[in-house]
PDB file of C-alpha atoms in Angstrom:
ATOM      1  CA  UNK A   1     114.612  94.056  93.282  1.00  0.00           C
ATOM      2  CA  UNK A   2     111.225  92.753  92.220  1.00  0.00           C
ATOM      3  CA  UNK A   3     110.323  93.136  88.548  1.00  0.00           C
ATOM      4  CA  UNK A   4     106.895  93.233  86.894  1.00  0.00           C
ATOM      5  CA  UNK A   5     106.825  92.553  83.165  1.00  0.00           C
ATOM      6  CA  UNK A   6     104.081  93.803  80.847  1.00  0.00           C
ATOM      7  CA  UNK A   7     103.746  93.589  77.084  1.00  0.00           C
ATOM      8  CA  UNK A   8     104.244  97.064  75.596  1.00  0.00           C
ATOM      9  CA  UNK A   9     101.055  97.021  73.557  1.00  0.00           C
ATOM     10  CA  UNK A  10      97.779  95.231  72.987  1.00  0.00           C
ATOM     11  CA  UNK A  11      95.328  95.902  70.165  1.00  0.00           C
ATOM     12  CA  UNK A  12      91.686  94.909  70.099  1.00  0.00           C
ATOM     13  CA  UNK A  13      88.592  95.697  68.051  1.00  0.00           C
ATOM     14  CA  UNK A  14      85.626  97.439  69.658  1.00  0.00           C
ATOM     15  CA  UNK A  15      83.265  95.003  71.325  1.00  0.00           C
ATOM     16  CA  UNK A  16      85.921  92.344  71.767  1.00  0.00           C
ATOM     17  CA  UNK A  17      87.803  91.280  74.885  1.00  0.00           C
ATOM     18  CA  UNK A  18      91.239  92.648  75.808  1.00  0.00           C
ATOM     19  CA  UNK A  19      93.575  90.794  78.120  1.00  0.00           C
ATOM     20  CA  UNK A  20      96.587  92.575  79.593  1.00  0.00           C
ATOM     21  CA  UNK A  21      99.113  90.469  81.439  1.00  0.00           C
ATOM     22  CA  UNK A  22     101.592  91.254  84.195  1.00  0.00           C
ATOM     23  CA  UNK A  23     104.313  88.758  84.983  1.00  0.00           C
ATOM     24  CA  UNK A  24     106.378  88.481  88.127  1.00  0.00           C
ATOM     25  CA  UNK A  25     108.156  85.823  90.126  1.00  0.00           C
ATOM     26  CA  UNK A  26     105.568  84.154  92.352  1.00  0.00           C
ATOM     27  CA  UNK A  27     103.219  87.093  91.789  1.00  0.00           C
ATOM     28  CA  UNK A  28     100.380  84.918  93.012  1.00  0.00           C
ATOM     29  CA  UNK A  29     101.670  85.444  96.542  1.00  0.00           C
ATOM     30  CA  UNK A  30     101.296  89.218  96.263  1.00  0.00           C
ATOM     31  CA  UNK A  31      98.363  91.596  95.904  1.00  0.00           C
ATOM     32  CA  UNK A  32      98.184  93.138  92.439  1.00  0.00           C
ATOM     33  CA  UNK A  33      96.599  96.473  91.648  1.00  0.00           C
ATOM     34  CA  UNK A  34      95.807  97.861  88.179  1.00  0.00           C
ATOM     35  CA  UNK A  35      95.648 101.454  86.985  1.00  0.00           C
ATOM     36  CA  UNK A  36      94.306 103.061  83.816  1.00  0.00           C
ATOM     37  CA  UNK A  37      95.994 106.212  82.541  1.00  0.00           C
ATOM     38  CA  UNK A  38      94.450 108.088  79.651  1.00  0.00           C
ATOM     39  CA  UNK A  39      96.678 110.535  77.733  1.00  0.00           C
ATOM     40  CA  UNK A  40      97.399 113.674  79.721  1.00  0.00           C
ATOM     41  CA  UNK A  41      95.574 112.435  82.807  1.00  0.00           C
ATOM     42  CA  UNK A  42      96.466 111.021  86.186  1.00  0.00           C
ATOM     43  CA  UNK A  43      96.250 107.260  86.737  1.00  0.00           C
ATOM     44  CA  UNK A  44      92.978 105.823  87.989  1.00  0.00           C
ATOM     45  CA  UNK A  45      92.663 102.647  90.053  1.00  0.00           C
ATOM     46  CA  UNK A  46      90.555 100.071  88.189  1.00  0.00           C
ATOM     47  CA  UNK A  47      91.317  96.808  90.045  1.00  0.00           C
ATOM     48  CA  UNK A  48      92.680  96.315  93.553  1.00  0.00           C
ATOM     49  CA  UNK A  49      93.787  93.183  95.403  1.00  0.00           C
ATOM     50  CA  UNK A  50      93.879  91.069  92.245  1.00  0.00           C
ATOM     51  CA  UNK A  51      90.140  91.009  91.559  1.00  0.00           C
ATOM     52  CA  UNK A  52      88.316  93.813  93.419  1.00  0.00           C
ATOM     53  CA  UNK A  53      86.649  96.528  91.378  1.00  0.00           C
ATOM     54  CA  UNK A  54      86.459  99.939  93.087  1.00  0.00           C
ATOM     55  CA  UNK A  55      83.160 101.728  93.209  1.00  0.00           C
ATOM     56  CA  UNK A  56      82.437 103.512  89.957  1.00  0.00           C
ATOM     57  CA  UNK A  57      84.608 101.289  87.774  1.00  0.00           C
ATOM     58  CA  UNK A  58      82.765  99.560  84.950  1.00  0.00           C
ATOM     59  CA  UNK A  59      81.944  95.889  85.487  1.00  0.00           C
ATOM     60  CA  UNK A  60      83.594  95.275  82.134  1.00  0.00           C
ATOM     61  CA  UNK A  61      86.913  95.434  84.017  1.00  0.00           C
ATOM     62  CA  UNK A  62      87.987  92.317  85.883  1.00  0.00           C
ATOM     63  CA  UNK A  63      91.178  90.859  87.292  1.00  0.00           C
ATOM     64  CA  UNK A  64      92.590  87.394  87.794  1.00  0.00           C
ATOM     65  CA  UNK A  65      95.824  85.896  89.030  1.00  0.00           C
ATOM     66  CA  UNK A  66      97.821  82.700  88.810  1.00  0.00           C
ATOM     67  CA  UNK A  67     101.185  81.648  90.177  1.00  0.00           C
ATOM     68  CA  UNK A  68     103.290  83.905  87.969  1.00  0.00           C
ATOM     69  CA  UNK A  69     100.860  86.057  85.997  1.00  0.00           C
ATOM     70  CA  UNK A  70      98.185  88.582  86.810  1.00  0.00           C
ATOM     71  CA  UNK A  71      95.688  89.513  84.119  1.00  0.00           C
ATOM     72  CA  UNK A  72      93.441  92.504  83.588  1.00  0.00           C
ATOM     73  CA  UNK A  73      90.499  91.656  81.354  1.00  0.00           C
ATOM     74  CA  UNK A  74      88.367  94.284  79.658  1.00  0.00           C
ATOM     75  CA  UNK A  75      85.167  92.925  78.133  1.00  0.00           C
ATOM     76  CA  UNK A  76      83.185  94.573  75.348  1.00  0.00           C
ATOM     77  CA  UNK A  77      85.994  97.022  74.730  1.00  0.00           C
ATOM     78  CA  UNK A  78      85.035 100.620  73.920  1.00  0.00           C
ATOM     79  CA  UNK A  79      86.995 103.375  72.221  1.00  0.00           C
ATOM     80  CA  UNK A  80      87.125 105.159  75.578  1.00  0.00           C
ATOM     81  CA  UNK A  81      89.138 102.282  77.059  1.00  0.00           C
ATOM     82  CA  UNK A  82      92.128 103.274  74.943  1.00  0.00           C
ATOM     83  CA  UNK A  83      94.802 104.074  77.516  1.00  0.00           C
ATOM     84  CA  UNK A  84      97.960 102.862  79.218  1.00  0.00           C
ATOM     85  CA  UNK A  85      97.464 100.201  81.887  1.00  0.00           C
ATOM     86  CA  UNK A  86      99.881  99.546  84.734  1.00  0.00           C
ATOM     87  CA  UNK A  87     100.075  96.740  87.249  1.00  0.00           C
ATOM     88  CA  UNK A  88     101.534  97.388  90.702  1.00  0.00           C
ATOM     89  CA  UNK A  89     102.525  95.423  93.785  1.00  0.00           C
ATOM     90  CA  UNK A  90     104.160  96.046  97.141  1.00  0.00           C
ATOM     91  CA  UNK A  91     107.481  94.250  97.417  1.00  0.00           C
ATOM     92  CA  UNK A  92     107.812  93.433 101.108  1.00  0.00           C
ATOM     93  CA  UNK A  93     111.422  92.277 100.746  1.00  0.00           C
ATOM     94  CA  UNK A  94     112.540  95.769  99.754  1.00  0.00           C
ATOM     95  CA  UNK A  95     109.624  97.829 101.143  1.00  0.00           C
ATOM     96  CA  UNK A  96     109.119  99.310  97.702  1.00  0.00           C
ATOM     97  CA  UNK A  97     106.097 100.017  95.541  1.00  0.00           C
ATOM     98  CA  UNK A  98     106.741  98.390  92.151  1.00  0.00           C
ATOM     99  CA  UNK A  99     105.040  99.235  88.860  1.00  0.00           C
ATOM    100  CA  UNK A 100     105.061  97.252  85.664  1.00  0.00           C
ATOM    101  CA  UNK A 101     106.311  99.010  82.551  1.00  0.00           C
ATOM    102  CA  UNK A 102     102.787  99.610  81.276  1.00  0.00           C
ATOM    103  CA  UNK A 103     100.735  98.312  78.359  1.00  0.00           C
ATOM    104  CA  UNK A 104      99.260 100.599  75.742  1.00  0.00           C
ATOM    105  CA  UNK A 105      95.795  99.430  74.750  1.00  0.00           C
ATOM    106  CA  UNK A 106      94.809 100.427  71.236  1.00  0.00           C
ATOM    107  CA  UNK A 107      91.210 100.061  70.137  1.00  0.00           C
ATOM    108  CA  UNK A 108      91.249  99.467  66.407  1.00  0.00           C
TER     109      UNK A 108
ATOM    110  CA  UNK B   1      85.229 114.526  97.867  1.00  0.00           C
ATOM    111  CA  UNK B   2      88.861 113.483  98.033  1.00  0.00           C
ATOM    112  CA  UNK B   3      91.155 116.048  96.439  1.00  0.00           C
ATOM    113  CA  UNK B   4      94.923 116.107  96.038  1.00  0.00           C
ATOM    114  CA  UNK B   5      96.541 119.201  94.567  1.00  0.00           C
ATOM    115  CA  UNK B   6     100.237 119.337  93.797  1.00  0.00           C
ATOM    116  CA  UNK B   7     102.258 122.550  93.586  1.00  0.00           C
ATOM    117  CA  UNK B   8     105.858 123.733  93.611  1.00  0.00           C
ATOM    118  CA  UNK B   9     107.041 122.384  90.293  1.00  0.00           C
ATOM    119  CA  UNK B  10     108.984 124.276  87.666  1.00  0.00           C
ATOM    120  CA  UNK B  11     112.341 124.664  85.992  1.00  0.00           C
ATOM    121  CA  UNK B  12     115.501 124.128  88.031  1.00  0.00           C
ATOM    122  CA  UNK B  13     119.148 123.764  87.116  1.00  0.00           C
ATOM    123  CA  UNK B  14     121.050 120.519  87.650  1.00  0.00           C
ATOM    124  CA  UNK B  15     122.287 120.351  91.225  1.00  0.00           C
ATOM    125  CA  UNK B  16     119.478 122.581  92.432  1.00  0.00           C
ATOM    126  CA  UNK B  17     116.653 121.972  94.878  1.00  0.00           C
ATOM    127  CA  UNK B  18     112.869 122.076  94.776  1.00  0.00           C
ATOM    128  CA  UNK B  19     110.108 121.323  97.257  1.00  0.00           C
ATOM    129  CA  UNK B  20     106.863 119.868  96.013  1.00  0.00           C
ATOM    130  CA  UNK B  21     103.650 120.159  98.005  1.00  0.00           C
ATOM    131  CA  UNK B  22     100.444 118.142  97.855  1.00  0.00           C
ATOM    132  CA  UNK B  23      97.430 119.702  99.575  1.00  0.00           C
ATOM    133  CA  UNK B  24      94.939 117.050 100.678  1.00  0.00           C
ATOM    134  CA  UNK B  25      91.252 117.502 101.436  1.00  0.00           C
ATOM    135  CA  UNK B  26      88.073 115.477 101.762  1.00  0.00           C
ATOM    136  CA  UNK B  27      89.477 112.784 104.056  1.00  0.00           C
ATOM    137  CA  UNK B  28      91.197 112.336 107.427  1.00  0.00           C
ATOM    138  CA  UNK B  29      94.805 112.954 106.448  1.00  0.00           C
ATOM    139  CA  UNK B  30      96.261 111.163 109.479  1.00  0.00           C
ATOM    140  CA  UNK B  31      94.561 107.896 108.565  1.00  0.00           C
ATOM    141  CA  UNK B  32      96.269 107.417 105.204  1.00  0.00           C
ATOM    142  CA  UNK B  33      99.725 106.763 103.869  1.00  0.00           C
ATOM    143  CA  UNK B  34     100.847 108.952 100.993  1.00  0.00           C
ATOM    144  CA  UNK B  35     103.133 108.288  98.065  1.00  0.00           C
ATOM    145  CA  UNK B  36     104.944 110.252  95.384  1.00  0.00           C
ATOM    146  CA  UNK B  37     105.044 108.702  91.919  1.00  0.00           C
ATOM    147  CA  UNK B  38     106.715 110.261  88.889  1.00  0.00           C
ATOM    148  CA  UNK B  39     106.500 109.865  85.141  1.00  0.00           C
ATOM    149  CA  UNK B  40     109.228 111.030  82.790  1.00  0.00           C
ATOM    150  CA  UNK B  41     107.989 112.380  79.449  1.00  0.00           C
ATOM    151  CA  UNK B  42     106.716 109.508  77.338  1.00  0.00           C
ATOM    152  CA  UNK B  43     107.693 106.919  79.965  1.00  0.00           C
ATOM    153  CA  UNK B  44     105.936 104.741  82.512  1.00  0.00           C
ATOM    154  CA  UNK B  45     105.133 105.262  86.166  1.00  0.00           C
ATOM    155  CA  UNK B  46     108.001 105.196  88.658  1.00  0.00           C
ATOM    156  CA  UNK B  47     107.409 105.106  92.387  1.00  0.00           C
ATOM    157  CA  UNK B  48     109.516 107.626  94.333  1.00  0.00           C
ATOM    158  CA  UNK B  49     108.646 107.489  98.035  1.00  0.00           C
ATOM    159  CA  UNK B  50     105.982 106.630 100.602  1.00  0.00           C
ATOM    160  CA  UNK B  51     105.230 107.876 104.115  1.00  0.00           C
ATOM    161  CA  UNK B  52     102.995 106.202 106.674  1.00  0.00           C
ATOM    162  CA  UNK B  53      99.867 107.821 108.057  1.00  0.00           C
ATOM    163  CA  UNK B  54     101.625 108.569 111.340  1.00  0.00           C
ATOM    164  CA  UNK B  55     104.677 109.907 109.550  1.00  0.00           C
ATOM    165  CA  UNK B  56     106.982 107.562 111.419  1.00  0.00           C
ATOM    166  CA  UNK B  57     107.708 105.291 108.469  1.00  0.00           C
ATOM    167  CA  UNK B  58     109.262 106.310 105.164  1.00  0.00           C
ATOM    168  CA  UNK B  59     110.682 104.414 102.206  1.00  0.00           C
ATOM    169  CA  UNK B  60     112.432 105.570  99.062  1.00  0.00           C
ATOM    170  CA  UNK B  61     113.211 104.266  95.615  1.00  0.00           C
ATOM    171  CA  UNK B  62     116.928 103.796  95.040  1.00  0.00           C
ATOM    172  CA  UNK B  63     116.878 106.736  92.622  1.00  0.00           C
ATOM    173  CA  UNK B  64     115.590 109.033  95.378  1.00  0.00           C
ATOM    174  CA  UNK B  65     117.395 107.750  98.441  1.00  0.00           C
ATOM    175  CA  UNK B  66     119.807 110.264  99.926  1.00  0.00           C
ATOM    176  CA  UNK B  67     118.573 113.113  97.735  1.00  0.00           C
ATOM    177  CA  UNK B  68     114.813 113.317  98.348  1.00  0.00           C
ATOM    178  CA  UNK B  69     112.942 113.627 101.647  1.00  0.00           C
ATOM    179  CA  UNK B  70     109.243 112.935 102.094  1.00  0.00           C
ATOM    180  CA  UNK B  71     107.355 114.561 104.958  1.00  0.00           C
ATOM    181  CA  UNK B  72     103.872 115.655 105.988  1.00  0.00           C
ATOM    182  CA  UNK B  73     102.295 118.475 107.976  1.00  0.00           C
ATOM    183  CA  UNK B  74      99.086 117.492 109.743  1.00  0.00           C
ATOM    184  CA  UNK B  75      98.168 121.081 110.645  1.00  0.00           C
ATOM    185  CA  UNK B  76      98.111 121.914 106.940  1.00  0.00           C
ATOM    186  CA  UNK B  77      97.003 118.502 105.593  1.00  0.00           C
ATOM    187  CA  UNK B  78      99.922 118.720 103.223  1.00  0.00           C
ATOM    188  CA  UNK B  79     102.441 116.226 101.901  1.00  0.00           C
ATOM    189  CA  UNK B  80     105.903 117.361 100.824  1.00  0.00           C
ATOM    190  CA  UNK B  81     108.785 116.112  98.729  1.00  0.00           C
ATOM    191  CA  UNK B  82     112.065 117.947  99.231  1.00  0.00           C
ATOM    192  CA  UNK B  83     114.279 117.250  96.243  1.00  0.00           C
ATOM    193  CA  UNK B  84     117.977 118.099  96.420  1.00  0.00           C
ATOM    194  CA  UNK B  85     120.903 117.528  94.054  1.00  0.00           C
ATOM    195  CA  UNK B  86     118.498 117.350  91.138  1.00  0.00           C
ATOM    196  CA  UNK B  87     119.588 115.657  87.941  1.00  0.00           C
ATOM    197  CA  UNK B  88     118.396 115.939  84.366  1.00  0.00           C
ATOM    198  CA  UNK B  89     116.912 112.459  84.713  1.00  0.00           C
ATOM    199  CA  UNK B  90     114.627 113.697  87.509  1.00  0.00           C
ATOM    200  CA  UNK B  91     112.638 115.591  84.888  1.00  0.00           C
ATOM    201  CA  UNK B  92     109.103 114.239  85.157  1.00  0.00           C
ATOM    202  CA  UNK B  93     105.539 114.871  86.161  1.00  0.00           C
ATOM    203  CA  UNK B  94     105.248 114.145  89.872  1.00  0.00           C
ATOM    204  CA  UNK B  95     102.003 112.764  91.260  1.00  0.00           C
ATOM    205  CA  UNK B  96     100.978 112.447  94.888  1.00  0.00           C
ATOM    206  CA  UNK B  97      98.662 109.566  95.719  1.00  0.00           C
ATOM    207  CA  UNK B  98      96.754 108.268  98.726  1.00  0.00           C
ATOM    208  CA  UNK B  99      96.876 104.748 100.129  1.00  0.00           C
ATOM    209  CA  UNK B 100      95.199 103.154 103.118  1.00  0.00           C
ATOM    210  CA  UNK B 101      98.568 101.787 104.160  1.00  0.00           C
ATOM    211  CA  UNK B 102     102.067 101.878 102.729  1.00  0.00           C
ATOM    212  CA  UNK B 103     101.554  98.479 101.109  1.00  0.00           C
ATOM    213  CA  UNK B 104      98.041  98.995  99.765  1.00  0.00           C
ATOM    214  CA  UNK B 105      96.673 100.314  96.496  1.00  0.00           C
ATOM    215  CA  UNK B 106      96.902 103.970  95.482  1.00  0.00           C
ATOM    216  CA  UNK B 107      93.231 104.846  95.411  1.00  0.00           C
ATOM    217  CA  UNK B 108      93.315 108.578  94.685  1.00  0.00           C
ATOM    218  CA  UNK B 109      95.834 110.569  92.673  1.00  0.00           C
ATOM    219  CA  UNK B 110      96.523 114.245  92.161  1.00  0.00           C
ATOM    220  CA  UNK B 111      96.715 115.696  88.669  1.00  0.00           C
ATOM    221  CA  UNK B 112     100.486 115.957  88.788  1.00  0.00           C
ATOM    222  CA  UNK B 113     103.061 118.732  88.617  1.00  0.00           C
ATOM    223  CA  UNK B 114     105.883 119.061  86.117  1.00  0.00           C
ATOM    224  CA  UNK B 115     109.486 119.329  87.251  1.00  0.00           C
ATOM    225  CA  UNK B 116     112.056 120.164  84.607  1.00  0.00           C
ATOM    226  CA  UNK B 117     115.749 119.905  85.401  1.00  0.00           C
ATOM    227  CA  UNK B 118     117.782 121.644  82.741  1.00  0.00           C
ATOM    228  CA  UNK B 119     120.583 124.135  82.319  1.00  0.00           C
TER     229      UNK B 119
END
């Protein structure tokens, strides 16, 4: 089955840029979606189809993708961005939704 | 406004059954696929199952296949997850989520409902 790999944690100072990566075999051929989950809350979609930002999501959030890595970039990080972030794809070979293990973003 | 409200969670013994419901409002239920996603305490997100907008297509995670059944009632705009032969490892918060299609992003999520499997 398809596997998405995320670093468990990323730390960044307020005002700096955070980059959260998501690795997968030939992930560049898939559509990657990103979710933010604050403690005790439901996940919220922040990036869809690799780079699209849903209405209402801050322009500080952006996505990019290469052959084997997708990246969520958060510019000018704020304390309120502290959360868990998950990448997700649809694996057409198994007809499964697949989530990465999640990355905990800590704002120092 | 899109709203998804889960219900039916609670404490159940190993081997028991539970049916979760997800009441949908604010959108045309028939036009969207729906998924169940769970999260064990302190763990990451785990996809459980998805059903197409028409209800004719369903897929399950290996952990759910043969034990869980996803379904939907268009007269009630409600999504269901029938869970049988429950195991301790099924303990989690269960979220329902909307998607334009089975392979697309999950654009709206419910607040989740806790299922605890314990003797």
